[in-house]
CSV table of C-alpha atoms in Angstrom, one decimal:
chain,number,residue,atom,x,y,z
A,1,MET,CA,35.7,1.2,91.3
A,2,GLN,CA,34.8,-0.9,88.4
A,3,GLU,CA,34.2,-4.6,89.1
A,4,PRO,CA,36.6,-6.9,87.2
A,5,ALA,CA,35.0,-8.9,84.4
A,6,SER,CA,34.1,-12.4,85.4
A,7,PRO,CA,35.8,-15.2,83.4
A,8,PRO,CA,33.7,-16.8,80.7
A,9,SER,CA,31.7,-19.9,81.8
A,10,PRO,CA,32.9,-23.2,80.5
A,11,ALA,CA,29.9,-23.4,78.2
A,12,SER,CA,30.6,-20.0,76.6
A,13,ALA,CA,34.3,-20.8,76.3
A,14,ARG,CA,33.4,-24.1,74.4
A,15,SER,CA,31.1,-22.1,72.2
A,16,VAL,CA,33.8,-19.6,71.3
A,17,GLU,CA,36.3,-22.4,70.6
A,18,GLY,CA,33.7,-24.1,68.4
A,19,ALA,CA,33.2,-20.9,66.5
A,20,TYR,CA,37.0,-20.7,65.8
A,21,VAL,CA,37.0,-24.4,64.7
A,22,ALA,CA,34.1,-23.6,62.3
A,23,CYS,CA,36.1,-20.7,60.9
A,24,GLU,CA,39.1,-22.9,60.3
A,25,ASP,CA,37.0,-25.4,58.5
A,26,LEU,CA,35.4,-22.8,56.3
A,27,VAL,CA,38.8,-21.3,55.3
A,28,ARG,CA,40.1,-24.8,54.6
A,29,ARG,CA,37.3,-25.4,52.2
A,30,ALA,CA,36.8,-22.0,50.6
A,31,ASP,CA,40.3,-20.3,50.6
A,32,LYS,CA,42.9,-23.1,50.5
A,33,ASP,CA,45.8,-20.7,49.9
A,34,ARG,CA,45.2,-18.6,53.1
A,35,TYR,CA,44.5,-21.9,55.0
A,36,LEU,CA,47.9,-23.3,54.0
A,37,ALA,CA,49.7,-20.0,54.8
A,38,ALA,CA,48.0,-19.8,58.2
A,39,LEU,CA,49.4,-23.2,59.2
A,40,PHE,CA,52.8,-21.5,59.6
A,41,ILE,CA,51.4,-19.2,62.3
A,42,PRO,CA,51.5,-20.3,66.0
A,43,PRO,CA,48.2,-22.0,67.0
A,44,PHE,CA,47.0,-19.3,69.4
A,45,GLU,CA,47.3,-16.5,66.9
A,46,ARG,CA,46.3,-18.7,64.0
A,47,ARG,CA,42.7,-18.9,65.2
A,48,PHE,CA,42.4,-15.2,64.9
A,49,VAL,CA,43.7,-15.2,61.4
A,50,PHE,CA,41.2,-17.9,60.5
A,51,ALA,CA,38.4,-15.8,62.0
A,52,LEU,CA,39.4,-12.8,59.8
A,53,ALA,CA,39.7,-15.0,56.7
A,54,ALA,CA,36.4,-16.6,57.4
A,55,PHE,CA,34.8,-13.1,57.7
A,56,ASN,CA,36.4,-12.2,54.4
A,57,ILE,CA,34.9,-15.3,52.8
A,58,GLU,CA,31.4,-14.5,54.2
A,59,ILE,CA,31.3,-11.0,52.7
A,60,ALA,CA,33.1,-11.9,49.5
A,61,ARG,CA,30.6,-14.6,48.6
A,62,VAL,CA,27.4,-12.6,49.2
A,63,ARG,CA,27.0,-11.9,45.5
A,64,GLU,CA,27.0,-15.7,44.9
A,65,VAL,CA,24.0,-16.4,47.1
A,66,ILE,CA,21.6,-13.5,46.3
A,67,SER,CA,19.2,-13.0,43.5
A,68,ASP,CA,19.5,-9.2,43.4
A,69,ALA,CA,21.4,-6.4,45.1
A,70,MET,CA,18.9,-5.6,47.9
A,71,PRO,CA,19.2,-8.9,49.8
A,72,GLY,CA,23.0,-8.4,49.6
A,73,GLU,CA,22.6,-4.9,51.1
A,74,VAL,CA,20.6,-6.4,53.9
A,75,ARG,CA,23.3,-9.1,54.6
A,76,PHE,CA,26.0,-6.4,54.7
A,77,GLN,CA,23.9,-4.3,57.1
A,78,TRP,CA,23.6,-7.3,59.4
A,79,TRP,CA,27.3,-7.7,59.5
A,80,ARG,CA,27.7,-4.0,60.2
A,81,ASP,CA,25.3,-4.2,63.1
A,82,ALA,CA,27.0,-7.4,64.4
A,83,ILE,CA,30.4,-5.7,64.4
A,84,MET,CA,29.0,-2.6,66.1
A,85,GLY,CA,27.0,-4.6,68.7
A,86,THR,CA,23.6,-3.3,67.5
A,87,ALA,CA,22.4,-6.5,65.7
A,88,ARG,CA,19.2,-8.0,66.9
A,89,GLY,CA,19.0,-11.6,68.0
A,90,ASP,CA,21.8,-14.0,69.1
A,91,VAL,CA,24.7,-12.9,66.8
A,92,HIS,CA,27.0,-15.4,68.5
A,93,SER,CA,24.9,-18.3,67.1
A,94,HIS,CA,26.6,-17.4,63.8
A,95,PRO,CA,30.0,-19.1,64.2
A,96,VAL,CA,32.0,-16.7,62.0
A,97,ALA,CA,30.4,-13.7,63.7
A,98,GLY,CA,31.0,-15.1,67.2
A,99,ALA,CA,34.7,-15.8,66.4
A,100,LEU,CA,35.1,-12.4,64.8
A,101,LEU,CA,33.6,-10.5,67.7
A,102,ASP,CA,35.9,-12.4,70.1
A,103,CYS,CA,38.9,-11.7,67.8
A,104,ILE,CA,38.0,-8.0,67.8
A,105,VAL,CA,38.2,-7.9,71.6
A,106,GLN,CA,41.2,-10.2,72.1
A,107,CYS,CA,43.3,-8.4,69.5
A,108,ARG,CA,42.0,-4.9,69.9
A,109,LEU,CA,41.1,-4.6,66.2
A,110,PRO,CA,39.7,-1.4,64.8
A,111,ARG,CA,36.1,-2.0,63.9
A,112,LYS,CA,36.2,0.8,61.2
A,113,ALA,CA,38.6,-1.3,59.1
A,114,LEU,CA,36.1,-4.2,59.1
A,115,LEU,CA,33.2,-1.8,58.3
A,116,ASP,CA,35.3,-0.4,55.4
A,117,MET,CA,35.8,-3.9,54.1
A,118,ILE,CA,32.0,-4.4,54.0
A,119,ASP,CA,31.5,-1.0,52.3
A,120,ALA,CA,34.1,-1.9,49.6
A,121,ARG,CA,32.3,-5.2,48.9
A,122,THR,CA,29.1,-3.3,48.1
A,123,PHE,CA,30.7,-2.9,44.6
A,124,ASP,CA,30.4,-6.7,44.2
A,125,LEU,CA,26.6,-6.5,44.4
A,126,TYR,CA,26.2,-4.5,41.2
A,127,ASP,CA,27.4,-4.8,37.6
A,128,ASP,CA,28.9,-1.3,37.4
A,129,PRO,CA,32.3,-1.1,35.7
A,130,MET,CA,35.4,-0.4,37.7
A,131,PRO,CA,36.1,3.3,36.6
A,132,SER,CA,39.8,3.5,36.9
A,133,LEU,CA,43.0,1.8,38.0
A,134,ASN,CA,43.1,4.1,41.0
A,135,ALA,CA,39.6,3.0,42.0
A,136,LEU,CA,40.6,-0.7,41.5
A,137,GLU,CA,43.6,-0.2,43.8
A,138,GLY,CA,41.4,1.5,46.3
A,139,TYR,CA,39.0,-1.5,46.3
A,140,CYS,CA,42.0,-3.9,46.7
A,141,GLY,CA,43.3,-1.7,49.6
A,142,GLU,CA,40.0,-1.7,51.5
A,143,THR,CA,39.6,-5.5,51.1
A,144,ALA,CA,42.9,-7.5,50.7
A,145,SER,CA,45.2,-4.9,52.2
A,146,ALA,CA,43.0,-4.5,55.2
A,147,LEU,CA,42.9,-8.3,55.7
A,148,PHE,CA,46.7,-8.4,55.7
A,149,GLN,CA,47.0,-5.5,58.2
A,150,LEU,CA,44.3,-6.9,60.5
A,151,SER,CA,46.1,-10.3,60.5
A,152,ALA,CA,49.4,-8.5,61.3
A,153,LEU,CA,47.6,-6.8,64.2
A,154,CYS,CA,46.6,-10.2,65.6
A,155,LEU,CA,50.1,-11.5,65.4
A,156,ALA,CA,51.3,-8.4,67.2
A,157,GLY,CA,48.8,-8.9,70.0
A,158,GLY,CA,46.9,-5.7,69.1
A,159,ALA,CA,50.0,-3.5,69.1
A,160,ASP,CA,51.0,-1.4,66.1
A,161,PRO,CA,52.9,-3.9,63.8
A,162,HIS,CA,54.3,-1.1,61.7
A,163,SER,CA,53.2,-3.0,58.6
A,164,ALA,CA,50.8,-0.5,56.9
A,165,ARG,CA,53.1,0.1,54.0
A,166,CYS,CA,53.7,-3.6,53.4
A,167,ALA,CA,50.0,-4.4,53.8
A,168,GLY,CA,49.0,-1.7,51.3
A,169,HIS,CA,51.3,-3.1,48.6
A,170,ALA,CA,50.7,-6.7,49.4
A,171,GLY,CA,47.0,-6.4,49.3
A,172,VAL,CA,46.9,-4.7,45.9
A,173,ALA,CA,49.3,-7.3,44.4
A,174,TYR,CA,47.4,-10.2,45.9
A,175,ALA,CA,43.9,-8.9,45.0
A,176,LEU,CA,44.9,-7.9,41.4
A,177,THR,CA,46.3,-11.4,40.8
A,178,GLY,CA,43.2,-13.0,42.2
A,179,LEU,CA,40.8,-10.8,40.2
A,180,MET,CA,42.7,-11.7,37.0
A,181,ARG,CA,42.5,-15.4,37.8
A,182,ALA,CA,38.7,-15.0,38.5
A,183,LEU,CA,38.2,-13.2,35.2
A,184,PRO,CA,36.2,-16.1,33.5
A,185,TYR,CA,34.0,-16.5,36.6
A,186,HIS,CA,33.2,-12.8,36.9
A,187,ALA,CA,32.6,-12.4,33.1
A,188,ARG,CA,30.0,-15.2,33.2
A,189,ARG,CA,28.0,-13.4,35.9
A,190,GLY,CA,28.2,-10.0,34.1
A,191,GLN,CA,30.9,-8.4,36.2
A,192,CYS,CA,34.0,-6.6,35.1
A,193,TYR,CA,36.7,-5.6,37.5
A,194,LEU,CA,39.1,-4.5,34.8
A,195,PRO,CA,39.5,-0.7,35.0
A,196,LEU,CA,37.8,1.3,32.3
A,197,ASP,CA,40.7,3.7,31.8
A,198,ILE,CA,43.1,0.9,30.9
A,199,MET,CA,40.5,-0.8,28.8
A,200,ARG,CA,39.9,2.3,26.8
A,201,HIS,CA,43.6,2.9,26.3
A,202,HIS,CA,43.8,-0.5,24.7
A,203,GLY,CA,40.6,-0.3,22.8
A,204,VAL,CA,38.7,-2.9,24.9
A,205,ASP,CA,34.9,-2.5,25.6
A,206,ARG,CA,33.3,-3.8,28.8
A,207,ASP,CA,30.9,-5.9,26.7
A,208,ASP,CA,33.8,-7.7,25.2
A,209,VAL,CA,34.9,-8.8,28.6
A,210,VAL,CA,31.5,-9.9,29.9
A,211,ASN,CA,30.9,-11.8,26.6
A,212,GLY,CA,34.2,-13.6,26.9
A,213,LYS,CA,35.8,-12.1,23.8
A,214,ALA,CA,39.5,-12.7,23.8
A,215,SER,CA,41.8,-10.4,21.8
A,216,ASP,CA,45.3,-9.0,21.5
A,217,ALA,CA,43.9,-5.7,23.0
A,218,LEU,CA,42.5,-7.6,26.0
A,219,ALA,CA,45.9,-9.3,26.4
A,220,GLY,CA,47.4,-5.8,26.5
A,221,VAL,CA,45.1,-4.9,29.4
A,222,LEU,CA,46.0,-8.0,31.3
A,223,LEU,CA,49.7,-7.4,30.7
A,224,ALA,CA,49.3,-3.9,32.2
A,225,LEU,CA,47.6,-5.3,35.3
A,226,ARG,CA,50.2,-8.0,35.7
A,227,GLN,CA,52.9,-5.4,35.6
A,228,GLN,CA,51.1,-3.4,38.2
A,229,ALA,CA,50.7,-6.5,40.4
A,230,GLU,CA,54.4,-7.2,40.0
A,231,TYR,CA,55.3,-3.6,41.0
A,232,HIS,CA,53.2,-3.8,44.2
A,233,ALA,CA,54.6,-7.3,45.0
A,234,SER,CA,58.1,-5.9,44.7
A,235,GLU,CA,57.3,-3.0,47.0
A,236,ALA,CA,55.8,-5.3,49.5
A,237,ARG,CA,58.9,-7.5,49.6
A,238,ARG,CA,61.0,-4.3,50.1
A,239,ALA,CA,58.7,-3.2,52.9
A,240,ILE,CA,58.5,-6.5,54.8
A,241,VAL,CA,62.2,-6.3,55.9
A,242,ASP,CA,61.2,-3.5,58.2
A,243,ILE,CA,58.6,-5.6,60.0
A,244,HIS,CA,59.3,-7.6,63.1
A,245,GLU,CA,59.8,-11.3,62.4
A,246,SER,CA,56.9,-12.3,64.7
A,247,VAL,CA,54.5,-10.5,62.3
A,248,ARG,CA,55.8,-11.5,58.9
A,249,ALA,CA,53.9,-14.7,58.8
A,250,ALA,CA,50.7,-12.7,58.2
A,251,PHE,CA,52.1,-11.9,54.8
A,252,LEU,CA,52.9,-15.5,53.7
A,253,PRO,CA,50.1,-15.6,51.1
A,254,MET,CA,52.2,-13.1,49.1
A,255,ALA,CA,54.6,-15.9,48.3
A,256,LEU,CA,52.1,-17.3,45.9
A,257,VAL,CA,51.8,-14.2,43.8
A,258,PRO,CA,54.8,-14.8,41.5
A,259,ALA,CA,53.7,-18.3,40.6
A,260,TYR,CA,50.2,-17.1,39.8
A,261,LEU,CA,51.4,-14.3,37.7
A,262,ARG,CA,53.5,-16.7,35.6
A,263,ALA,CA,50.4,-18.9,35.2
A,264,LEU,CA,48.4,-15.8,34.1
A,265,GLU,CA,51.1,-15.0,31.5
A,266,ARG,CA,50.8,-18.6,30.1
A,267,THR,CA,47.0,-18.3,29.8
A,268,ALA,CA,47.0,-14.7,28.5
A,269,SER,CA,45.9,-15.7,25.0
A,270,ARG,CA,42.9,-17.6,26.3
A,271,PRO,CA,41.9,-15.9,29.5
A,272,PHE,CA,38.3,-17.1,29.5
A,273,THR,CA,38.9,-20.8,28.8
A,274,ARG,CA,42.1,-21.6,30.6
A,275,LEU,CA,42.4,-21.5,34.4
A,276,ALA,CA,45.6,-19.8,35.7
A,277,ASP,CA,46.3,-22.3,38.4
A,278,VAL,CA,49.3,-23.7,40.2
A,279,ALA,CA,49.6,-27.2,41.6
A,280,GLN,CA,49.0,-27.4,45.3
A,281,TRP,CA,52.4,-29.0,46.0
A,282,ARG,CA,54.1,-26.0,44.3
A,283,ARG,CA,52.0,-23.6,46.4
A,284,GLN,CA,52.9,-25.5,49.6
A,285,LEU,CA,56.6,-25.5,48.6
A,286,ALA,CA,56.5,-21.7,47.9
A,287,LEU,CA,54.9,-21.1,51.3
A,288,TRP,CA,57.4,-23.3,53.1
A,289,GLN,CA,60.4,-21.6,51.4
A,290,ALA,CA,59.0,-18.2,52.3
A,291,SER,CA,58.5,-19.2,55.9
A,292,ARG,CA,62.1,-20.3,56.1
A,293,ARG,CA,63.3,-16.9,54.8
């Protein structure tokens, strides 16, 4: 007969709680929208959502802290090993890793989904163009959609939240909107997430994008992507009605997509020089209204 697991020592419990606090602080500083949305989640589940969001920040910003692709590949491999329990050294000394590993156990999260998030982020390390809209939506699905679905799992206590369809559409809408907002930033570092098939259809070259060349043709590309984001946002809103109320808070960041899309439309003629932003009070109001609904 297997011996029951002993409870964690007070010291280790404090260490885990400290890791969750560190994740919350990181999300507050680096992803204000997800931080504000998470405040509408009950405190016990909220810490798990913060752990996932902090992990997302860690792997999303690898490109920013490396000089070339190889160190990025090494960092991603460390995260893979940490998730699978094969990393060397004290993984729990890294607060985000420590909180994430506890979250995986507490919420019975599928490790493969986290590994797939890392694999998708490998694209960020290189300057290869995004080949097609289908490939771009796949990238959004493996990153943002996975984050929505994993957060929903945390709110459902590890049970099936029946939210895969909603998460799929929500992630694509949210990520497409975010990538369009980040267009000036990505262009400055030589990256282009705009899909080649749509750019070719409108007569836009990748070099035009990374060189910050605005044009009517580029405005057409961005219009097509905004319409795609609006379609997925609409489908996510239709799908969320079939999800239990206790899980819907995982999708609150979606409430910000319409406002950001309107801001992107206003800046369409100068996509490299005007930031498509929304005042924080408007974002907080949108989240509050969505939480009430």
